[in-house]
């Protein structure tokens, strides 16, 4: 339920370099967030997913506290890297087809990891008119100029607060362009090497359809321009939170802010940045050759395990990604999901809809932790305590269905905020098993029938002390991605 009550949440503001209250918001009862999304040049890796999951948790918490959340996550579908990679493919691929292919891969990865779709997901190529209008506004205000070759630049010295986001002086900078965006032709046309490109003139050899007509010549937008144009289009001249990975603070976010302030807009009131994922101490990067593609990881790991590994670490803390990290997350997920499914077998009340969970009161310690800059360590301490309470109730000599149900609902409500409720999609069918409550897919029902038959054969082999056959049947199930758990009430199964 949406409420006009101001959120109690405090967040670390990268511009203020302090934890500050989110309230008051621009519009009471609403939190407007702009999140830098993907440049769709290649397959999504876990480093990309860190940002999506971190801001999904923020969104879920705000909605749990009664706020209406407007979340815009852009798609950069025109860019130097996209043009270069599509042209270098064998055979070459149209740049727009290349971008669309990887946009679909990103969408699949977000869905697999349970990231709620954004309110709006605009593409850069769909907002060129707004970008052209913004450039003209900056030219008229004296914050931009047209180079001799037809490129358009932002004059960083024209804006007194340039560098305020990252606390840097213009004189200390060599460039305000991202390394991947440096271009000899563009650099040669600048009055000052610290200025950055708003518009790049079309070059010979580039695809004809990768350029647009403007008053200052045919070309395409610079990297930073789209976010200023699209955030204003969907969220207005001022909005509550601008988010993204910490590596985007400079120059991308600094330049976004400069463009928007130069246009006379208030822009972002708070800047929230998530830390990156490291592999053996090195930042996730394609250039390091250690990128872990989500689609490949999902061949070996449950998507809930990936989400748990990436999404239960504080958003400002680095995630050290390794097999040990995944094994630890897998073990915890097994305990959480196992406890909830066992509870559902004891009490029918456990399988309550998500809307009912979100009306359930959360422990004061949990609320205080989440309101304190999304302190997930504190929130997870409460989750572990609730899990212990549920397991104790399940292990009692005389199981109290009411006690089990209450503890399980508490656990589900706490996990729901993190996007990890075992009985919610996309985890539900995998956790409950194919033919369990909530499973309606015919193929899954058929799978349940076959697996159950094998489990019964295995039980008969164990009863006959034919251990070799029992082990062989279990190995057969394991090879098919089926996990069998033996318990006092018999064996149960779920997908790995």
mmCIF file of C-alpha atoms in Angstrom, residues 133-134 137-138 141 143 154 159 228 232 237 257-266:
data_model
loop_
_atom_site.group_PDB
_atom_site.id
_atom_site.type_symbol
_atom_site.label_atom_id
_atom_site.label_comp_id
_atom_site.label_asym_id
_atom_site.label_seq_id
_atom_site.Cartn_x
_atom_site.Cartn_y
_atom_site.Cartn_z
ATOM 1 C CA UNK A 133 17.021 19.643 -27.610
ATOM 2 C CA UNK A 134 19.351 19.380 -24.614
ATOM 3 C CA UNK A 137 19.793 24.352 -24.620
ATOM 4 C CA UNK A 138 23.449 24.022 -23.542
ATOM 5 C CA UNK A 141 23.327 28.868 -22.256
ATOM 6 C CA UNK A 143 27.955 25.753 -21.763
ATOM 7 C CA UNK A 154 30.574 20.642 -23.193
ATOM 8 C CA UNK A 159 30.224 25.376 -15.041
ATOM 9 C CA UNK A 228 20.541 13.515 -18.796
ATOM 10 C CA UNK A 232 14.377 14.396 -17.423
ATOM 11 C CA UNK A 237 14.079 18.061 -13.855
ATOM 12 C CA UNK A 257 25.437 16.108 -13.652
ATOM 13 C CA UNK A 258 27.301 18.839 -15.543
ATOM 14 C CA UNK A 259 24.976 18.569 -18.547
ATOM 15 C CA UNK A 260 21.857 18.669 -16.407
ATOM 16 C CA UNK A 261 23.040 21.491 -14.164
ATOM 17 C CA UNK A 262 24.142 23.408 -17.253
ATOM 18 C CA UNK A 263 20.598 23.038 -18.595
ATOM 19 C CA UNK A 264 19.258 24.539 -15.384
ATOM 20 C CA UNK A 265 17.865 21.328 -13.949
ATOM 21 C CA UNK A 266 18.236 20.199 -10.337
#
